Amino acid sequence: MLPLEGIEMNACTHPARATNGLASSFVLPVLIAMALGATFTSVSRAQGLLVVTDPAQRVRLPRPILPQPTQPSYKIDELSVDVRLVDQIARVQVSQTFENTGSSTLEAEFVFPLPYDGAVDQLTLLVDGKEYPAKLLSADEARKLYEEIVRKNRDPALLEWIGTGMFRTSVFPIPAGQKRTVTLRYSQICRTDRGLTDFVFPLSTAKYTSRPIDDVKLKVTIESAIEIKNVYSPSYPVNIERPDSNHATVTYTASKSIPRDDFRLFYAVDPGKVGTAVLSYRPTDEDEGFFLLLASPRIEAQAAERPAKTVVFVVDRSGSMSGEKIEQARGALKFVLNNLRSGDLFNIVAYDSEIELFRPELQKFDDETRQAALTFVEGLYAGGSTNIDGALTAALGQLVDNSRPNYVIFLTDGLPTQGEQNEAKIVARTKETNQVRARIFPFGVGFDVNSRLLDKLARVNHGQSEFVQPNENIEDRVSRLYRRIESPVLTDVKIEFVMDEAGNSSPVNRLYPRENYDLFEGEQLVLVGRYRKPGNIQVTISGQVHGARQSYDFTAELVEKSKDDSYAFVEKLWAMRRVGEIIDEIDLKGKNDELVRELVELATRHGILTPYTSFLADDSTNLHETAANATRAGVALEQLSETNGQFGFLQRAAKSSLQNAQMAAPAALGAVGGADGLVRGLPSLHADEEESVVDNVRNLGAKSFYRRANRWVDSTVSEEAEKNAIRLVQFSDDYFKLADQHGREIARYLAFDEPVLVNIEGQTYWIDPATP
């Protein structure tokens, strides 16, 4: 976990300075180059790396997306990271297997940059089980070594660590074609800021390898004497297990991949009923700031403490559901029935042309009703048309008690063909019939659904639509949703922000998700928004608990101006969700020129590729032609008129991924569509897919870069600024002076292999590696 500095922190949190102790663990040679153009957060990292020491050789770090030289090179076979976090102490072991893919012996030494003096304790380095001693170099000594390597190899990868101390080991050989396993162990004190412990591991250094990594495995176990509430990663899709209130296990795995970002993990402890934390980011004091709020309820020890709920399952049994789909639907129903609790109410509505209920009214869950319901489920078979309106009306008509959480899980694989078939009228009827604020969770199965209808049903009825592709398992998707909502802790949640100086107006705006959410056991609310004025605010979270309204108050600080880009991911995450909301607004209410312009501006600034802004990745697109680009996006948005079929289905799935984004990875989220209207799906972080989709877009820290005319251009550089750019030669004295002057946060923007145009604190620089 990198300690981070620069953010008003306690002992542990500055991403920008958080030179991952962990990074160190990334002892693999690959790590060495991590500092270069990766999509990192604003964390200044000091990861470990291997350096070829032969003075007669000029050896750049391997890049899988660039032609590999005939010099010695290597690839990483496997990267395994195990971390144990006990309060603020991180104990890290990183094991990495790499292979010399060159034709000669690779003479290498391991260097581990330090975030600050004393940040790392008990550092141990083993190569194939043999321990190697490490010598501590001062910041000045390390700087000379970094600059020497960068100049000699004409490789900017080490630039980010200039100005930090380091551990340095003796040289060890890796024969041609041979593998070596490097293991690094160390302990480190993490920093905390605003109640959040911040752990960062320099995973992005792994992109310096000649080929994708076969297996990446990362596991973090958290232990705390005080109850753990929020556990959040803004960088990777992690799996979080919470066996009890004092332990959590976080895992991330990937195969045949090249990590593009560092791994970052926040967690907070709080003995209260609801744990909260707020991070704010304001790059300038002239514009509105951005904030992220995390809220997690206590994990209840006793099932009896959990409020009872009502669940109605509405299942499609029309003819198109025959075969495997109806079998999977039965499995989903059985899963829900087997996981209801005593005190819950439930019913099943099965529909085709006709509507059939398991029981005329809601049933109390017990062994007897469960067995009867399972028998009913076994008798479901597919046949007939699709009466969606009748099924939803029957389900909602049973819900009359608004003192308890009410959920409708609605499954369909087709268009309404029986009863009311008008999209607007079906939605209006559900709104009228839903008198208890029930949440409807529509599941669209396959490409033949009216995906816009499902989105409208979810939006009007406080839920969230899910889209199940033909090759996905219905039972798995429904069970995942039910696992999430099975234990409501605080329902009908309202959040109020009050600042004394703000008068009657709210100090915050444009919050996403917008409204109407519940807090579930083991889940957390991730809310982002903007604020007009900095200062301390009072936050009140209120909701229904066992039929009674309860509220929880806490204070938070909205910074006047951020000291660095440590929390730049908050702005990126807000932009992604805002783009998703804009697309949703246009989809459900019609095109609006002002919204289209905002969509294009946000997508350009933050490198967010969608089916309607994918032209930004075309190197012939002029980023400064806002009006022309808005017109182009407006034409593409007309594709939202396709409500069914594969294209309509994938458009809504892409929109949903943006609206519900948990990570700040703009170029890797949101479906990308070509001129032929084909949606390529959601690009993954795996190199083979990501490079083909977003090869011309890179997100580094707070900035987004586009490849234009064989150079990379910072999205914040205006045409006028470009004309007045100061031209520097990469690896020149002025180049290193600029890096020293602005520190590690800026240095990463100077580490491109190609020419780059970048705006640094109001001045634009043209860095040209090709200039003699």
Short mmCIF file of C-alpha atoms in Angstrom, two decimals, residues 60-290:
data_model
loop_
_atom_site.label_atom_id
_atom_site.label_comp_id
_atom_site.label_asym_id
_atom_site.label_seq_id
_atom_site.Cartn_x
_atom_site.Cartn_y
_atom_site.Cartn_z
CA ARG A 60 14.62 -0.19 -22.93
CA LEU A 61 11.81 -1.77 -21.03
CA PRO A 62 9.72 -4.21 -23.10
CA ARG A 63 6.40 -2.94 -24.47
CA PRO A 64 3.97 -5.47 -25.92
CA ILE A 65 2.37 -2.83 -28.15
CA LEU A 66 5.69 -1.69 -29.66
CA PRO A 67 8.12 -3.63 -31.87
CA GLN A 68 10.55 -5.45 -29.59
CA PRO A 69 14.25 -4.82 -30.19
CA THR A 70 16.76 -7.64 -30.52
CA GLN A 71 18.18 -6.63 -27.15
CA PRO A 72 17.50 -8.68 -24.01
CA SER A 73 13.86 -8.61 -23.05
CA TYR A 74 11.48 -10.46 -20.79
CA LYS A 75 7.85 -11.35 -20.22
CA ILE A 76 5.91 -11.92 -17.04
CA ASP A 77 4.25 -15.30 -16.69
CA GLU A 78 2.51 -14.75 -13.39
CA LEU A 79 2.08 -12.03 -10.80
CA SER A 80 0.75 -12.92 -7.37
CA VAL A 81 0.22 -10.34 -4.64
CA ASP A 82 -0.84 -11.10 -1.06
CA VAL A 83 -1.48 -8.29 1.38
CA ARG A 84 -2.51 -8.35 5.01
CA LEU A 85 -3.80 -5.06 6.38
CA VAL A 86 -4.09 -4.89 10.14
CA ASP A 87 -5.29 -1.44 11.12
CA GLN A 88 -2.79 0.82 9.30
CA ILE A 89 0.00 -1.71 8.86
CA ALA A 90 0.36 -3.43 5.49
CA ARG A 91 2.36 -6.63 5.26
CA VAL A 92 2.98 -7.42 1.63
CA GLN A 93 4.37 -10.35 -0.28
CA VAL A 94 4.66 -10.19 -4.03
CA SER A 95 5.74 -13.15 -6.10
CA GLN A 96 6.47 -12.70 -9.75
CA THR A 97 7.70 -15.10 -12.37
CA PHE A 98 9.37 -13.65 -15.43
CA GLU A 99 11.16 -15.16 -18.38
CA ASN A 100 14.18 -13.92 -20.32
CA THR A 101 12.85 -13.98 -23.89
CA GLY A 102 16.13 -12.75 -25.38
CA SER A 103 19.02 -14.75 -26.79
CA SER A 104 21.62 -13.73 -24.21
CA THR A 105 21.93 -13.68 -20.45
CA LEU A 106 20.12 -10.81 -18.77
CA GLU A 107 22.30 -9.24 -16.07
CA ALA A 108 19.87 -7.30 -13.88
CA GLU A 109 19.63 -5.64 -10.52
CA PHE A 110 16.54 -4.89 -8.51
CA VAL A 111 15.80 -1.33 -7.45
CA PHE A 112 12.93 -0.28 -5.23
CA PRO A 113 12.07 3.44 -5.10
CA LEU A 114 10.90 4.74 -1.73
CA PRO A 115 7.96 7.06 -1.15
CA TYR A 116 9.67 8.67 1.86
CA ASP A 117 12.22 7.80 4.52
CA GLY A 118 11.13 4.98 6.75
CA ALA A 119 8.06 4.17 4.67
CA VAL A 120 9.09 0.56 4.23
CA ASP A 121 10.29 -1.75 6.97
CA GLN A 122 11.71 -5.26 6.93
CA LEU A 123 12.21 -5.38 3.18
CA THR A 124 13.34 -8.81 1.99
CA LEU A 125 14.13 -9.73 -1.62
CA LEU A 126 14.47 -13.31 -2.80
CA VAL A 127 15.31 -14.57 -6.28
CA ASP A 128 14.45 -18.25 -6.69
CA GLY A 129 14.60 -18.54 -2.90
CA LYS A 130 18.01 -16.88 -2.48
CA GLU A 131 17.98 -13.70 -0.41
CA TYR A 132 19.76 -10.64 -1.81
CA PRO A 133 20.87 -7.72 0.36
CA ALA A 134 19.52 -4.26 -0.46
CA LYS A 135 21.42 -0.99 -0.07
CA LEU A 136 19.50 2.17 0.78
CA LEU A 137 20.31 5.14 -1.50
CA SER A 138 19.47 8.72 -0.59
CA ALA A 139 17.14 10.74 -2.82
CA ASP A 140 20.12 12.52 -4.41
CA GLU A 141 21.98 9.26 -5.07
CA ALA A 142 18.85 7.66 -6.47
CA ARG A 143 18.14 10.66 -8.69
CA LYS A 144 21.57 10.37 -10.31
CA LEU A 145 20.99 6.68 -10.97
CA TYR A 146 17.52 7.24 -12.41
CA GLU A 147 18.65 10.00 -14.71
CA GLU A 148 21.66 7.97 -15.78
CA ILE A 149 19.46 5.03 -16.78
CA VAL A 150 16.88 7.23 -18.53
CA ARG A 151 19.56 9.06 -20.53
CA LYS A 152 21.54 5.92 -21.36
CA ASN A 153 18.60 3.87 -22.56
CA ARG A 154 16.66 6.84 -23.92
CA ASP A 155 13.72 5.39 -22.07
CA PRO A 156 11.53 7.74 -20.00
CA ALA A 157 10.01 4.96 -17.89
CA LEU A 158 11.98 5.77 -14.71
CA LEU A 159 11.30 9.49 -14.87
CA GLU A 160 8.48 9.39 -12.33
CA TRP A 161 10.77 8.30 -9.49
CA ILE A 162 13.30 11.06 -9.83
CA GLY A 163 13.60 12.70 -6.43
CA THR A 164 12.94 9.65 -4.26
CA GLY A 165 15.26 7.36 -2.36
CA MET A 166 15.57 3.69 -3.22
CA PHE A 167 16.72 0.25 -2.21
CA ARG A 168 19.21 -1.28 -4.64
CA THR A 169 20.38 -4.90 -4.81
CA SER A 170 23.36 -6.65 -6.29
CA VAL A 171 23.32 -7.95 -9.86
CA PHE A 172 21.98 -11.41 -10.61
CA PRO A 173 21.82 -13.27 -13.97
CA ILE A 174 18.82 -14.59 -15.87
CA PRO A 175 20.05 -16.96 -18.61
CA ALA A 176 18.40 -16.82 -22.04
CA GLY A 177 15.14 -18.75 -22.12
CA GLN A 178 15.15 -19.25 -18.36
CA LYS A 179 12.62 -18.16 -15.75
CA ARG A 180 13.16 -16.55 -12.37
CA THR A 181 10.68 -16.07 -9.56
CA VAL A 182 11.23 -12.88 -7.61
CA THR A 183 9.61 -12.51 -4.22
CA LEU A 184 9.48 -9.29 -2.24
CA ARG A 185 8.31 -9.02 1.35
CA TYR A 186 7.93 -5.86 3.34
CA SER A 187 5.77 -4.09 5.86
CA GLN A 188 4.63 -0.51 5.65
CA ILE A 189 2.54 2.02 7.52
CA CYS A 190 -0.36 3.25 5.42
CA ARG A 191 -1.65 6.75 5.53
CA THR A 192 -5.18 7.77 6.33
CA ASP A 193 -7.14 10.78 5.20
CA ARG A 194 -10.63 11.78 6.30
CA GLY A 195 -11.10 8.45 8.00
CA LEU A 196 -10.06 6.36 4.97
CA THR A 197 -6.99 4.16 4.93
CA ASP A 198 -5.49 4.26 1.44
CA PHE A 199 -3.59 1.31 -0.01
CA VAL A 200 -1.99 1.48 -3.45
CA PHE A 201 -0.14 -1.21 -5.34
CA PRO A 202 1.75 -0.32 -8.55
CA LEU A 203 0.01 -2.87 -10.71
CA SER A 204 0.40 -0.78 -13.85
CA THR A 205 4.13 -1.44 -13.92
CA ALA A 206 3.19 -4.85 -15.22
CA LYS A 207 2.49 -3.35 -18.61
CA TYR A 208 6.23 -3.37 -19.20
CA THR A 209 6.45 -6.89 -20.53
CA SER A 210 6.88 -8.25 -24.02
CA ARG A 211 3.54 -10.12 -23.84
CA PRO A 212 0.36 -10.11 -21.76
CA ILE A 213 0.64 -11.65 -18.29
CA ASP A 214 -0.83 -15.13 -18.10
CA ASP A 215 -2.20 -14.72 -14.57
CA VAL A 216 -2.59 -11.77 -12.25
CA LYS A 217 -3.78 -12.58 -8.74
CA LEU A 218 -4.16 -10.00 -6.01
CA LYS A 219 -5.58 -10.65 -2.56
CA VAL A 220 -5.93 -8.18 0.31
CA THR A 221 -7.21 -9.27 3.71
CA ILE A 222 -8.28 -6.52 6.10
CA GLU A 223 -8.51 -6.95 9.87
CA SER A 224 -9.59 -4.28 12.32
CA ALA A 225 -10.51 -4.09 15.99
CA ILE A 226 -13.13 -1.48 15.01
CA GLU A 227 -15.94 -2.43 12.63
CA ILE A 228 -15.00 -2.17 8.97
CA LYS A 229 -17.61 -0.25 6.98
CA ASN A 230 -16.56 1.06 3.56
CA VAL A 231 -14.28 -0.94 1.28
CA TYR A 232 -13.83 0.62 -2.14
CA SER A 233 -11.52 0.36 -5.15
CA PRO A 234 -11.68 3.10 -7.81
CA SER A 235 -9.30 1.27 -10.13
CA TYR A 236 -10.30 -2.38 -10.65
CA PRO A 237 -13.45 -4.55 -10.48
CA VAL A 238 -12.79 -6.35 -7.21
CA ASN A 239 -14.67 -9.03 -5.35
CA ILE A 240 -15.30 -8.13 -1.71
CA GLU A 241 -16.24 -10.72 0.91
CA ARG A 242 -17.37 -9.61 4.37
CA PRO A 243 -17.54 -12.64 6.69
CA ASP A 244 -18.15 -10.38 9.69
CA SER A 245 -17.91 -6.76 10.72
CA ASN A 246 -14.18 -6.86 11.54
CA HIS A 247 -12.81 -8.69 8.50
CA ALA A 248 -12.89 -8.25 4.73
CA THR A 249 -11.19 -10.01 1.85
CA VAL A 250 -10.67 -8.22 -1.45
CA THR A 251 -9.55 -10.10 -4.56
CA TYR A 252 -8.78 -9.25 -8.16
CA THR A 253 -7.82 -11.77 -10.85
CA ALA A 254 -7.15 -11.51 -14.57
CA SER A 255 -5.75 -13.74 -17.30
CA LYS A 256 -3.81 -12.87 -20.45
CA SER A 257 -3.93 -9.22 -19.46
CA ILE A 258 -1.77 -6.14 -19.13
CA PRO A 259 -2.82 -3.99 -16.17
CA ARG A 260 -3.20 -0.36 -17.19
CA ASP A 261 -3.55 1.21 -13.77
CA ASP A 262 -2.29 0.84 -10.26
CA PHE A 263 -4.40 -1.08 -7.81
CA ARG A 264 -5.87 1.23 -5.19
CA LEU A 265 -8.02 0.32 -2.21
CA PHE A 266 -9.72 2.46 0.42
CA TYR A 267 -11.27 1.20 3.61
CA ALA A 268 -12.79 2.90 6.64
CA VAL A 269 -13.71 1.76 10.12
CA ASP A 270 -16.63 3.06 12.16
CA PRO A 271 -18.44 1.61 15.20
CA GLY A 272 -21.75 3.25 14.24
CA LYS A 273 -24.83 1.87 12.51
CA VAL A 274 -23.82 3.50 9.19
CA GLY A 275 -20.22 4.20 8.20
CA THR A 276 -19.59 7.23 5.99
CA ALA A 277 -16.65 8.94 4.32
CA VAL A 278 -16.31 11.83 1.89
CA LEU A 279 -13.44 12.61 -0.49
CA SER A 280 -13.39 15.89 -2.39
CA TYR A 281 -11.38 17.12 -5.35
CA ARG A 282 -11.19 20.65 -6.72
CA PRO A 283 -8.36 21.18 -9.22
CA THR A 284 -8.88 24.98 -9.38
CA ASP A 285 -10.57 27.43 -7.07
CA GLU A 286 -12.43 28.97 -10.02
CA ASP A 287 -14.73 26.05 -10.87
CA GLU A 288 -17.03 23.77 -8.92
CA GLY A 289 -15.44 20.88 -7.09
CA PHE A 290 -16.23 17.16 -7.11
#
